[in-house]
PDB file of C-alpha atoms in Angstrom:
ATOM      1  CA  UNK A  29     -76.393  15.237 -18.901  1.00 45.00           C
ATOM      2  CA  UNK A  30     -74.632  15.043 -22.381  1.00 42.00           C
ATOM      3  CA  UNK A  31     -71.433  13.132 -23.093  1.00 38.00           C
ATOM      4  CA  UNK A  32     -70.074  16.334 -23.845  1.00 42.00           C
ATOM      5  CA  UNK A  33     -70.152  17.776 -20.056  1.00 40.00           C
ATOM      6  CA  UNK A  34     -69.684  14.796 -18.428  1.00 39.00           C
ATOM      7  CA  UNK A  35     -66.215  13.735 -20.751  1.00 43.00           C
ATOM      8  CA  UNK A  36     -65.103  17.155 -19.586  1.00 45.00           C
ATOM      9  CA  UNK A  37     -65.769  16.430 -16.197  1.00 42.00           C
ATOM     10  CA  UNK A  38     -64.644  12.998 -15.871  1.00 46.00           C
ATOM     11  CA  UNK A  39     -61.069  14.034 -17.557  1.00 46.00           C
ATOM     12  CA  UNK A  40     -60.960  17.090 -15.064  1.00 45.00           C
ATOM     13  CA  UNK A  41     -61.302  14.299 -11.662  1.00 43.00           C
ATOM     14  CA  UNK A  42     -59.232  12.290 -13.308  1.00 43.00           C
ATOM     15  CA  UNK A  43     -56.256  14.656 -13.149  1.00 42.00           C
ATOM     16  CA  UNK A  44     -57.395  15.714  -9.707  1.00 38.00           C
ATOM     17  CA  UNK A  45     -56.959  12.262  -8.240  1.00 39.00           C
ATOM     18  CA  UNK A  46     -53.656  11.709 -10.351  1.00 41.00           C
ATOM     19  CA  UNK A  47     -52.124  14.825  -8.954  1.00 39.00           C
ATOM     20  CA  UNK A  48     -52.977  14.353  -5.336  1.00 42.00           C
ATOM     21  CA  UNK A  49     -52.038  10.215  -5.962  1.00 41.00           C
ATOM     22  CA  UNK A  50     -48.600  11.940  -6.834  1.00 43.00           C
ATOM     23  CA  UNK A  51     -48.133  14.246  -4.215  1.00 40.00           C
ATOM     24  CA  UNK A  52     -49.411  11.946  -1.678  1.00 44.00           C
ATOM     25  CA  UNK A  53     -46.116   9.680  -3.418  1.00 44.00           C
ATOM     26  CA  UNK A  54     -43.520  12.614  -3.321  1.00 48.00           C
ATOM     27  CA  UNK A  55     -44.197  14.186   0.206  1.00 53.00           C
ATOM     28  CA  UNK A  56     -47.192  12.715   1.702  1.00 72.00           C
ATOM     29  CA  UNK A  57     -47.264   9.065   3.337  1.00 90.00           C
ATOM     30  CA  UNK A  58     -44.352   7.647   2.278  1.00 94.00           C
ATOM     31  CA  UNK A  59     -42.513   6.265   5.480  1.00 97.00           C
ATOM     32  CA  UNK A  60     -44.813   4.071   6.523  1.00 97.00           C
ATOM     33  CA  UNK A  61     -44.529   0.573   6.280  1.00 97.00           C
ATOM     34  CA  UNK A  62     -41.889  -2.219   7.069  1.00 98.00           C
ATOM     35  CA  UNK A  63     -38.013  -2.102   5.982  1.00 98.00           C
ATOM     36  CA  UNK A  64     -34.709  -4.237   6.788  1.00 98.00           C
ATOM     37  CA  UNK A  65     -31.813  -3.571   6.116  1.00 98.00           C
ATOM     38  CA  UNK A  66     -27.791  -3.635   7.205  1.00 98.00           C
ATOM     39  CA  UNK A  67     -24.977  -0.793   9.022  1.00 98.00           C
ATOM     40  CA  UNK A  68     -21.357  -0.759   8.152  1.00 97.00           C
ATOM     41  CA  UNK A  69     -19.230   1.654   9.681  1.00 96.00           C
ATOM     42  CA  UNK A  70     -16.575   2.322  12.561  1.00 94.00           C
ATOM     43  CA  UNK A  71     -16.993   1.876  16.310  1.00 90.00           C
ATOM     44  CA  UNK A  72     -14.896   3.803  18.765  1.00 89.00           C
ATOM     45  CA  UNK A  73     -14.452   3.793  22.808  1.00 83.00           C
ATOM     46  CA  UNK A  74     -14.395   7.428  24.179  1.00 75.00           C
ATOM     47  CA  UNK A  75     -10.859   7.821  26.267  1.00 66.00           C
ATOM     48  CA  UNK A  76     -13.273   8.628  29.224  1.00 66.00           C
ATOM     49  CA  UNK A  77     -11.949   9.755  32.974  1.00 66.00           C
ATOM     50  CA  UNK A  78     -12.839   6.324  34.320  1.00 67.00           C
ATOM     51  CA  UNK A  79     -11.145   4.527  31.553  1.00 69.00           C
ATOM     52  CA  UNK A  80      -7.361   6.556  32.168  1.00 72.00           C
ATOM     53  CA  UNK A  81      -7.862   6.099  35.528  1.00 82.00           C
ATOM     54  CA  UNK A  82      -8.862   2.440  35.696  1.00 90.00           C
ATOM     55  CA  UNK A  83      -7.065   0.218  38.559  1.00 93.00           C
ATOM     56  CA  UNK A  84      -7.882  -2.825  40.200  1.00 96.00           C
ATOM     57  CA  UNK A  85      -9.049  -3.775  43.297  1.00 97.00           C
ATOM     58  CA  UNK A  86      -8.693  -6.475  46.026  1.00 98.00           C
ATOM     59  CA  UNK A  87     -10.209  -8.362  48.280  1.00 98.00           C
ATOM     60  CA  UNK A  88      -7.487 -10.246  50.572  1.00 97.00           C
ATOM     61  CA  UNK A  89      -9.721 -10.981  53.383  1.00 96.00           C
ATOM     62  CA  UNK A  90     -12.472 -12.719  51.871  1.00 96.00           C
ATOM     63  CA  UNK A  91     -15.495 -10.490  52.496  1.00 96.00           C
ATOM     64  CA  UNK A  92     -16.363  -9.767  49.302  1.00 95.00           C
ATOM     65  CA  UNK A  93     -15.798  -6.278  49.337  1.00 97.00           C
ATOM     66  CA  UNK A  94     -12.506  -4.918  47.201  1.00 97.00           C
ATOM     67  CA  UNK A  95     -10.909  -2.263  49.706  1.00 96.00           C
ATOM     68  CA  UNK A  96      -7.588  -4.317  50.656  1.00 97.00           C
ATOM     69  CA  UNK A  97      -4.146  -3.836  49.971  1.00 97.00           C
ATOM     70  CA  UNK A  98      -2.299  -6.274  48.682  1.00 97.00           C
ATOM     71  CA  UNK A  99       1.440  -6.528  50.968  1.00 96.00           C
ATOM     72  CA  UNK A 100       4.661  -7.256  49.624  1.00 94.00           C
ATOM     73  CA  UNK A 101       8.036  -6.974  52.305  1.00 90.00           C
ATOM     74  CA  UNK A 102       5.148  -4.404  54.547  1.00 92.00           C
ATOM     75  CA  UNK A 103       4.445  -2.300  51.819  1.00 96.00           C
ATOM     76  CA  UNK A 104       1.853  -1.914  48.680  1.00 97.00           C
ATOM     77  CA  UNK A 105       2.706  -4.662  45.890  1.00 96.00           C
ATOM     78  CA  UNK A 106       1.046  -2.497  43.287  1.00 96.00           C
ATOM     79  CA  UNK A 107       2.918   0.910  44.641  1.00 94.00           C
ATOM     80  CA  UNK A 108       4.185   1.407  40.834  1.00 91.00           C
ATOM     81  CA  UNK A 109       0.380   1.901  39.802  1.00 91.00           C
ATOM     82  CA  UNK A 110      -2.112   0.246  37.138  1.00 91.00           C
ATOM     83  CA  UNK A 111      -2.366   1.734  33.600  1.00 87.00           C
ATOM     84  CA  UNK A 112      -4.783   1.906  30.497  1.00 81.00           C
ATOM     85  CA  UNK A 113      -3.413  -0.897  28.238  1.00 73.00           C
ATOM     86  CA  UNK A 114      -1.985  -4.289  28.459  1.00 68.00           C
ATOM     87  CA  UNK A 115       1.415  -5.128  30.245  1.00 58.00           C
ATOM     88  CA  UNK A 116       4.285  -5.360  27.881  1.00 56.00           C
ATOM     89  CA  UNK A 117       6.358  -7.417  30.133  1.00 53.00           C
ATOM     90  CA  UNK A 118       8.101  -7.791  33.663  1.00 49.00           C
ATOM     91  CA  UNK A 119       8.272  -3.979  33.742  1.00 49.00           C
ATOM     92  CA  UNK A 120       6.692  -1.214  34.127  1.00 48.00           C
ATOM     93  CA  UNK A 121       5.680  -0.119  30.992  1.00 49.00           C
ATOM     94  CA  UNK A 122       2.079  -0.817  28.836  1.00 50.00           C
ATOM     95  CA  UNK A 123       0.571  -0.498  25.626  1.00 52.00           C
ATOM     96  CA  UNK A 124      -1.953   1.353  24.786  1.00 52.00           C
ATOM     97  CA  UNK A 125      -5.698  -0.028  23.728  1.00 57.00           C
ATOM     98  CA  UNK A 126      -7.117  -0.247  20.508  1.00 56.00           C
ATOM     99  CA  UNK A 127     -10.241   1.809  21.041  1.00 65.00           C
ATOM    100  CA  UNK A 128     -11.181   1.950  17.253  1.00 73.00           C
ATOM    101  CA  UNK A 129     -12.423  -0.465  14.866  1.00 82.00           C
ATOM    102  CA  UNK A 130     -15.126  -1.770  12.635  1.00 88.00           C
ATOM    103  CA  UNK A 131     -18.589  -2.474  13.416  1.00 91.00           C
ATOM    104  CA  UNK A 132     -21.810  -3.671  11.460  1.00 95.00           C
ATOM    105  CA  UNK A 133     -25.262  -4.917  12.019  1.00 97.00           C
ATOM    106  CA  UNK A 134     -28.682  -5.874  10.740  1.00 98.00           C
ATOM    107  CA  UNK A 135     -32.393  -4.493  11.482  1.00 98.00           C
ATOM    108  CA  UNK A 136     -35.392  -4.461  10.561  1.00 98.00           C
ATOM    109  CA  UNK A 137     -37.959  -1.948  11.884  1.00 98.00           C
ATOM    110  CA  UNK A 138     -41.776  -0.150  10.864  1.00 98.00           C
ATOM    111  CA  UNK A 139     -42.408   2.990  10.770  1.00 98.00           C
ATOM    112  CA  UNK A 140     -45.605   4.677  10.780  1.00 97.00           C
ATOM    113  CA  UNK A 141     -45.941   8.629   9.544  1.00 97.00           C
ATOM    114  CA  UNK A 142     -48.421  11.074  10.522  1.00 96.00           C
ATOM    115  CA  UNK A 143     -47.933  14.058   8.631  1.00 95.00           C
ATOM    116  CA  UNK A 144     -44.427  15.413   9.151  1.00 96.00           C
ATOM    117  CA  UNK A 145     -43.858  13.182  11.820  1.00 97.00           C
ATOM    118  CA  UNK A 146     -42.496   9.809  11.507  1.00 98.00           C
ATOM    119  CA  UNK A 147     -42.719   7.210  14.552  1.00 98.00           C
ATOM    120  CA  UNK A 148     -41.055   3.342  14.790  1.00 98.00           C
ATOM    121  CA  UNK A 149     -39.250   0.972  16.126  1.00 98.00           C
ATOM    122  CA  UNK A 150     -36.555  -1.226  15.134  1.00 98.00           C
ATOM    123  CA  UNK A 151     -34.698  -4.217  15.908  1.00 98.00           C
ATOM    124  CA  UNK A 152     -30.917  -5.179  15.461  1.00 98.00           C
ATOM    125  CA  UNK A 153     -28.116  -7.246  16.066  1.00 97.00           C
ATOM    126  CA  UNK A 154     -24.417  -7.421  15.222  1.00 96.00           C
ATOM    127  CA  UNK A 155     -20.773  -6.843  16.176  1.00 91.00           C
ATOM    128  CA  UNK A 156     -18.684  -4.188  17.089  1.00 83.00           C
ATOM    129  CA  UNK A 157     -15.011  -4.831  17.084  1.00 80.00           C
ATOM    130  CA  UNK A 158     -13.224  -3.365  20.356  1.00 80.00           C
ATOM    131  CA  UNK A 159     -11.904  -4.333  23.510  1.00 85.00           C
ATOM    132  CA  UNK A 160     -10.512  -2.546  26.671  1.00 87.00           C
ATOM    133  CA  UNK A 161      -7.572  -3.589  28.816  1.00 90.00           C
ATOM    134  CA  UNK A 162      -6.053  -2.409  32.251  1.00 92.00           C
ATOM    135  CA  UNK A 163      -2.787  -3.425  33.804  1.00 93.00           C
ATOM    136  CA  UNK A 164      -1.785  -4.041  37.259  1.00 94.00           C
ATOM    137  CA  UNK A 165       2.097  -3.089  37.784  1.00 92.00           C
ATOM    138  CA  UNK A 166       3.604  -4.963  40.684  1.00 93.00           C
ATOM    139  CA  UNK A 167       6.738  -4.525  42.559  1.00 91.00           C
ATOM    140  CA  UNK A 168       7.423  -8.146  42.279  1.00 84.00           C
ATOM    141  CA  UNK A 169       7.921  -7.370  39.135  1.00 86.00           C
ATOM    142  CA  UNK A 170       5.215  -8.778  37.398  1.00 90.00           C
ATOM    143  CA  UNK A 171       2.078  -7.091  35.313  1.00 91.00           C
ATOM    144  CA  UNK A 172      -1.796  -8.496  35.680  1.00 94.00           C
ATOM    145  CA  UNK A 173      -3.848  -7.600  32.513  1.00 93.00           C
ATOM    146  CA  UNK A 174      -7.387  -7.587  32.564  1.00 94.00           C
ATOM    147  CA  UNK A 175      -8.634  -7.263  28.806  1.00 93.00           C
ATOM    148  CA  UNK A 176     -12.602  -6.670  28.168  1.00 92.00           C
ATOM    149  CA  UNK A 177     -14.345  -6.939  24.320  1.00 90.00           C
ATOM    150  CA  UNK A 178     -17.535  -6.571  23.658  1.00 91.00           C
ATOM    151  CA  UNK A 179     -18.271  -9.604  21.081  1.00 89.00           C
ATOM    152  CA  UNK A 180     -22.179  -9.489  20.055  1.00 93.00           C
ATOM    153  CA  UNK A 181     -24.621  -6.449  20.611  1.00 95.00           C
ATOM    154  CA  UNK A 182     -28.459  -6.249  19.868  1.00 97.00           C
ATOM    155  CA  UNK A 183     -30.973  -3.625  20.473  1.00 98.00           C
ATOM    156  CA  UNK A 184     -34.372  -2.888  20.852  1.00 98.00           C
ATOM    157  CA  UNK A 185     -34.594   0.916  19.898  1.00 98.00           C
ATOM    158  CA  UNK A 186     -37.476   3.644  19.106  1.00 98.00           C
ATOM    159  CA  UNK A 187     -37.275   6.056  16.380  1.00 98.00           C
ATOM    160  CA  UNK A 188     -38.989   9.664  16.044  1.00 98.00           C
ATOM    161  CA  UNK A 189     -38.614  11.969  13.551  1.00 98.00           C
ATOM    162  CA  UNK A 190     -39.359  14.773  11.011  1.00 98.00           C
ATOM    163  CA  UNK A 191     -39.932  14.147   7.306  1.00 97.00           C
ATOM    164  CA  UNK A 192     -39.002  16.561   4.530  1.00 96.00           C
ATOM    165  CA  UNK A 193     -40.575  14.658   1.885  1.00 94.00           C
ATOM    166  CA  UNK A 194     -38.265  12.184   1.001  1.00 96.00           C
ATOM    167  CA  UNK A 195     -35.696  12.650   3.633  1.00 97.00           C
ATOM    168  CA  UNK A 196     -35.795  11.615   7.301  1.00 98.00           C
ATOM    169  CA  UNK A 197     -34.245  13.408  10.612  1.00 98.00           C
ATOM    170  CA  UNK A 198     -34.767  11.153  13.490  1.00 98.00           C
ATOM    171  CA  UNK A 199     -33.840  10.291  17.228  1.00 98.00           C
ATOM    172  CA  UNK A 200     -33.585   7.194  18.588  1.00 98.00           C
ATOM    173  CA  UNK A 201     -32.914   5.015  21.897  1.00 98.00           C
ATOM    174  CA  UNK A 202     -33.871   2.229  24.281  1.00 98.00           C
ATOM    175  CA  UNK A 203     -32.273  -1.011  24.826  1.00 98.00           C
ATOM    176  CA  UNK A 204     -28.957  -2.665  24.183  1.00 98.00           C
ATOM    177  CA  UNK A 205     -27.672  -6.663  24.982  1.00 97.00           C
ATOM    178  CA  UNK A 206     -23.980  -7.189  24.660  1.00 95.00           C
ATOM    179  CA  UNK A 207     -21.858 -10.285  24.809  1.00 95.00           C
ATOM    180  CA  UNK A 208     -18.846  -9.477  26.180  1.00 94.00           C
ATOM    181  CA  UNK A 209     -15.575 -11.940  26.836  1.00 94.00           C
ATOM    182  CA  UNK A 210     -13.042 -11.635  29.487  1.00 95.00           C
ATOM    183  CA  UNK A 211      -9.733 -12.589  29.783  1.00 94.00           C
ATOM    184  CA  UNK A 212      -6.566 -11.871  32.238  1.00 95.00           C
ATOM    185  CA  UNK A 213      -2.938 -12.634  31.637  1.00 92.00           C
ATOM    186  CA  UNK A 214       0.171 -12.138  33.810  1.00 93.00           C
ATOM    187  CA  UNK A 215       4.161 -12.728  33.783  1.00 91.00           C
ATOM    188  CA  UNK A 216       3.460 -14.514  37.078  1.00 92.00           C
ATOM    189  CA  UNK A 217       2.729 -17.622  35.638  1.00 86.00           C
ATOM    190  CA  UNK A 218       5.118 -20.792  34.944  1.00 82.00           C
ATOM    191  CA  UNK A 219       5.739 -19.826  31.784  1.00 78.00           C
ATOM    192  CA  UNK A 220       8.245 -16.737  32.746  1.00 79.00           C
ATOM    193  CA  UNK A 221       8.636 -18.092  36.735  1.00 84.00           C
ATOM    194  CA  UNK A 222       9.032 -21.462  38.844  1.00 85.00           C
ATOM    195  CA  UNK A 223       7.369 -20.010  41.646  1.00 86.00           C
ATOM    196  CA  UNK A 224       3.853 -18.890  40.399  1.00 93.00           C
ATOM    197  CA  UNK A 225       0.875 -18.948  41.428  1.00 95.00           C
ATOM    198  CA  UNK A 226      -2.239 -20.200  40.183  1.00 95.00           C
ATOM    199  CA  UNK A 227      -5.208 -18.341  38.587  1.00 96.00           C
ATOM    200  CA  UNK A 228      -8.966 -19.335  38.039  1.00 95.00           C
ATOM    201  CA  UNK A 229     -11.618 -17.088  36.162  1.00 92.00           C
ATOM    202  CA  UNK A 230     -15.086 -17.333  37.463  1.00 90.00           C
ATOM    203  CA  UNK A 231     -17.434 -15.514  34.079  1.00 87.00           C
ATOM    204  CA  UNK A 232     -15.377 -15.630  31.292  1.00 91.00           C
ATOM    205  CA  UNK A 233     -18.140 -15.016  28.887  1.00 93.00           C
ATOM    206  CA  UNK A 234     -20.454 -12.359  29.926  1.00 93.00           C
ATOM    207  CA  UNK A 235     -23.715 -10.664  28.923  1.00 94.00           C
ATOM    208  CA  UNK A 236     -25.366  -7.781  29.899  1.00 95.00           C
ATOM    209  CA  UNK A 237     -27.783  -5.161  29.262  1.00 96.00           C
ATOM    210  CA  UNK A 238     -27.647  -1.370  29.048  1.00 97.00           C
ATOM    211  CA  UNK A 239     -28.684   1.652  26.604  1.00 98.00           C
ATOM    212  CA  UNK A 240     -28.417   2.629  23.328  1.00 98.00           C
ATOM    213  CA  UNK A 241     -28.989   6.591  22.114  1.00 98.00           C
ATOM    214  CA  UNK A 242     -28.395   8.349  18.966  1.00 98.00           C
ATOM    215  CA  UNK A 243     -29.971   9.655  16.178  1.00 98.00           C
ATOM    216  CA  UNK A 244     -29.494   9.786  12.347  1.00 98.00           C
ATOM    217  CA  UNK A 245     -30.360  10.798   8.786  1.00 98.00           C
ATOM    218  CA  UNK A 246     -32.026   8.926   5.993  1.00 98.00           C
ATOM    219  CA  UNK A 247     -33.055   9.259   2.736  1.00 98.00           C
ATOM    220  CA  UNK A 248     -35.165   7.338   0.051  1.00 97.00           C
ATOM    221  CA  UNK A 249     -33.494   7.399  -3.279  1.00 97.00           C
ATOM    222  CA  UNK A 250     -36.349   5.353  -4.263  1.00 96.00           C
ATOM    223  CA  UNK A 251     -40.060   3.748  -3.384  1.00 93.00           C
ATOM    224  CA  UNK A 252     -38.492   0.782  -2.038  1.00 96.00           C
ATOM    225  CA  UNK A 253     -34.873   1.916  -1.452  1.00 97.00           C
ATOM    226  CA  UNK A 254     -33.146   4.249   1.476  1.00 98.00           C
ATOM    227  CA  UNK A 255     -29.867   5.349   2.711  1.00 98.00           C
ATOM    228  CA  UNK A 256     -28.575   7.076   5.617  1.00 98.00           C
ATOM    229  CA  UNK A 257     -25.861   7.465   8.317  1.00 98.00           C
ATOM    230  CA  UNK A 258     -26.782   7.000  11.785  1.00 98.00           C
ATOM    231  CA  UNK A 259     -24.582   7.889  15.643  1.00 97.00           C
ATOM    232  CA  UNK A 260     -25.039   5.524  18.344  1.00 97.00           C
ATOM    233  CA  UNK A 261     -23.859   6.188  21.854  1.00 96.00           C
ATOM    234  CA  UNK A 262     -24.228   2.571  23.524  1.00 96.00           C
ATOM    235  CA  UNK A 263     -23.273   1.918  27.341  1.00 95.00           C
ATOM    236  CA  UNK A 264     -23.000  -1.612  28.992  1.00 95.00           C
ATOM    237  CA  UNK A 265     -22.192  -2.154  32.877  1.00 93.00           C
ATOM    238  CA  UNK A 266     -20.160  -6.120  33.178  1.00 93.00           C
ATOM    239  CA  UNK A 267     -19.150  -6.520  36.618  1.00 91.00           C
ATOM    240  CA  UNK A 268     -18.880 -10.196  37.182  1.00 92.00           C
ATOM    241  CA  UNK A 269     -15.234 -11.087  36.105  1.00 96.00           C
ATOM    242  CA  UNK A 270     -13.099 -12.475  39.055  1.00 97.00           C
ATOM    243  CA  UNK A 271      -9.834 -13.738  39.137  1.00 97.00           C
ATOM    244  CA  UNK A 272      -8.870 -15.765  41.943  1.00 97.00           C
ATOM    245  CA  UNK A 273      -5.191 -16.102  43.083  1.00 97.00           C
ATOM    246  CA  UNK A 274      -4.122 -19.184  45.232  1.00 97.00           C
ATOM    247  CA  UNK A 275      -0.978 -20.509  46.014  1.00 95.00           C
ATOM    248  CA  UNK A 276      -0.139 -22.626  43.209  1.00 94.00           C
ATOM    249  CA  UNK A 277       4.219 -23.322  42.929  1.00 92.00           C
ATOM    250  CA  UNK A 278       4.410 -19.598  45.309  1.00 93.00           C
ATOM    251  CA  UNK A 279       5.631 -19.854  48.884  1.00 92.00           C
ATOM    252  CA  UNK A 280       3.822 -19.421  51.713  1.00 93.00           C
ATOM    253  CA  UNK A 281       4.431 -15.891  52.384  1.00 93.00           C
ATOM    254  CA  UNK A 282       3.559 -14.771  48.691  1.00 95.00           C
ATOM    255  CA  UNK A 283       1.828 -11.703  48.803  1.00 96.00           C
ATOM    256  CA  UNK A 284      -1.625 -12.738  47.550  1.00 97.00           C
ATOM    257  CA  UNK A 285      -1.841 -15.902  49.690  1.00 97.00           C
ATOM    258  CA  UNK A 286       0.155 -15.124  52.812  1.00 96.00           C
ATOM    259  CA  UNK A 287      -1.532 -16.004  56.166  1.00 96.00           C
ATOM    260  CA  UNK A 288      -0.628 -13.223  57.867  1.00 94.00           C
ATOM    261  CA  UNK A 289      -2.303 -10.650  55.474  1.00 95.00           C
ATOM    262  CA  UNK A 290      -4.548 -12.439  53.582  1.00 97.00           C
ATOM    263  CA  UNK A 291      -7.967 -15.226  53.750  1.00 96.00           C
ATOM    264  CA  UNK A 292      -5.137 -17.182  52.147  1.00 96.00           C
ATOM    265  CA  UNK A 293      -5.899 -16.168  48.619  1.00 97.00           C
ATOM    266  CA  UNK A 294      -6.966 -12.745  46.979  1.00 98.00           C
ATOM    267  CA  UNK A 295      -9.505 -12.045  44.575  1.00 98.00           C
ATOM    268  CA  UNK A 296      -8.678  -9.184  41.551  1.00 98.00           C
ATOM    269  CA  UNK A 297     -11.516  -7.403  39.952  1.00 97.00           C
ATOM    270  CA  UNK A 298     -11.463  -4.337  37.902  1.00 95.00           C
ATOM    271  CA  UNK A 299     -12.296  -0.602  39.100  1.00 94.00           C
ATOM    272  CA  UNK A 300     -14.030   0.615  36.048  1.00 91.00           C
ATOM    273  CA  UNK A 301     -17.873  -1.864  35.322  1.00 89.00           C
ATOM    274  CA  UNK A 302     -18.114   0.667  32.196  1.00 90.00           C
ATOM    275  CA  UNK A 303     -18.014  -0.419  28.807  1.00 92.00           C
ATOM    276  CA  UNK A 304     -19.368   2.654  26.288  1.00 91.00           C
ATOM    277  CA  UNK A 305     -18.709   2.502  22.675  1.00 92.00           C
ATOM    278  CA  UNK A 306     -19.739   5.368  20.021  1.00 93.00           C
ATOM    279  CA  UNK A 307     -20.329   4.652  16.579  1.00 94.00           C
ATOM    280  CA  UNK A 308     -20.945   6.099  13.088  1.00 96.00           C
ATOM    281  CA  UNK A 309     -22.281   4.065  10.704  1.00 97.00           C
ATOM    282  CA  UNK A 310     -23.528   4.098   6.959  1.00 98.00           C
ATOM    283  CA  UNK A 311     -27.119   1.921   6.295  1.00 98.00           C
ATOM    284  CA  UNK A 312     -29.025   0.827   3.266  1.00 98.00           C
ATOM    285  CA  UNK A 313     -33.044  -0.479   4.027  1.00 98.00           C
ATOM    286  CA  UNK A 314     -35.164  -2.234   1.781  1.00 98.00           C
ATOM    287  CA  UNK A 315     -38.798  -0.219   2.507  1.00 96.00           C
ATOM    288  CA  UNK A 316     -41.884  -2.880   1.602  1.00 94.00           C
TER     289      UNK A 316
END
């Protein structure tokens, strides 16, 4: 064959191969491959039923199971009620929790596209600012506050989604680890009162694992370079924080170690072993 039909030829595969090189760039297989990146954004805890509602619970008679009543003069110490918040004081009154704040991570994750479809997994750890609190209001008077935060989170989640060339709609889920920390505080303490009792926490720091759903939107603004925004819904379950009350500087017939209604101390826990969080958040991944 001359080199005047094959030149022809050649020049003609050439731009062939270049073309479908390019579109196979633009829309084709182009989420595949490893990224990591980072989240910024704000973390919020929904103002659910079993939040408002919160109380604590008793156990006076030392069988482990929180169904007691704790007596003061015959009737219910805690007849004034708990509340979402922390106490303000030796009344009845609270303040409200700070369900909103910031929240950020780090991941990294591979993806692997077939066609349209985009499948992965990614890993990721951070914080998310928040904490919950509940207040017991006693007739005494004095307030118990039991105050939850959620410290460190990580989680193991899939991704699954639908390309549109160079943007990404996906879903995602699977496992979550949070670090939470516990405290309690109360105006029956030495501090405000002579006659107080004492307190001892059993699981201060606690972890514990739950879920993580969600879904979110990226985009690649270049080869190597993506943004997005991405909603989490994350939910956590603590239930090991005690407080134990014992007699301490009280008298004998205080209400949480009196012998004639009690084991001869009381143990507080909350109601509510819930901890959800929601979150919207802004990323930026670096795509090998």
């Amino acid at each position: 064959m001359k080199l005047t039909t094959i030149a022809p030829l050649g020049a003609a595969m050439a731009l062939v191969l270049t073309t479908q090189a390019m579109a196979q760039t633009e829309g084709g297989d182009i989420w595949t491959g490893p990224y990591v990146g980072a989240s910024l954004g704000y973390n919020w805890q929904p103002n659910s039923k079993a939040n408002v509602l919160e109380s604590l619970q008793f156990d006076t008679d030392g069988d482990g199971v929180y169904d007691d009543t704790v007596v003061a003069g015959g009737a219910n110490a805690f007849a004034p009620g708990f509340r979402d918040g922390k106490g303000t004081g030796r009344d009845t009154s609270s303040s409200g929790d700070r369900d909103g704040k910031s929240a950020w991570s780090v991941y990294a994750g591979y993806d692997r596209q077939f066609g349209n479809r985009v499948l992965g997994g990614v890993l990721e750890g951070g914080q998310s600012y928040g904490s919950n609190s509940v207040v017991g209001l006693s007739t005494t008077p004095h307030t118990y506050t039991f105050t939850r935060r959620l410290d460190w989170e990580a989680a193991a989640r899939l991704r699954a989604g639908y390309a549109f060339g160079r943007t990404l709609v996906y879903a995602t889920g699977g496992l979550a680890y949070g670090k939470f920390k516990n405290s309690f505080s109360t105006t029956n303490d030495p501090a405000f009162v002579n006659n107080a009792n004492a307190f001892s926490e059993s699981k201060r720091t606690e972890d514990d694992w739950g879920y993580t759903v969600g879904g979110g939107l990226e985009h690649k603004v270049s080869d190597n370079f993506s943004i997005g925004v991405l909603y989490r819904y994350t939910r956590f379950n603590p239930n090991d924080y005690r407080v134990t009350v014992t007699q301490g500087n009280a008298a004998m017939a205080n209400p949480f170690v009196n012998p004639m209604t009690t084991s001869g101390q009381t143990v507080i826990k909350r109601s509510n072993e819930q901890y959800t969080t929601q979150s919207i958040r802004a990323t930026a991944s670096f795509r090998f």
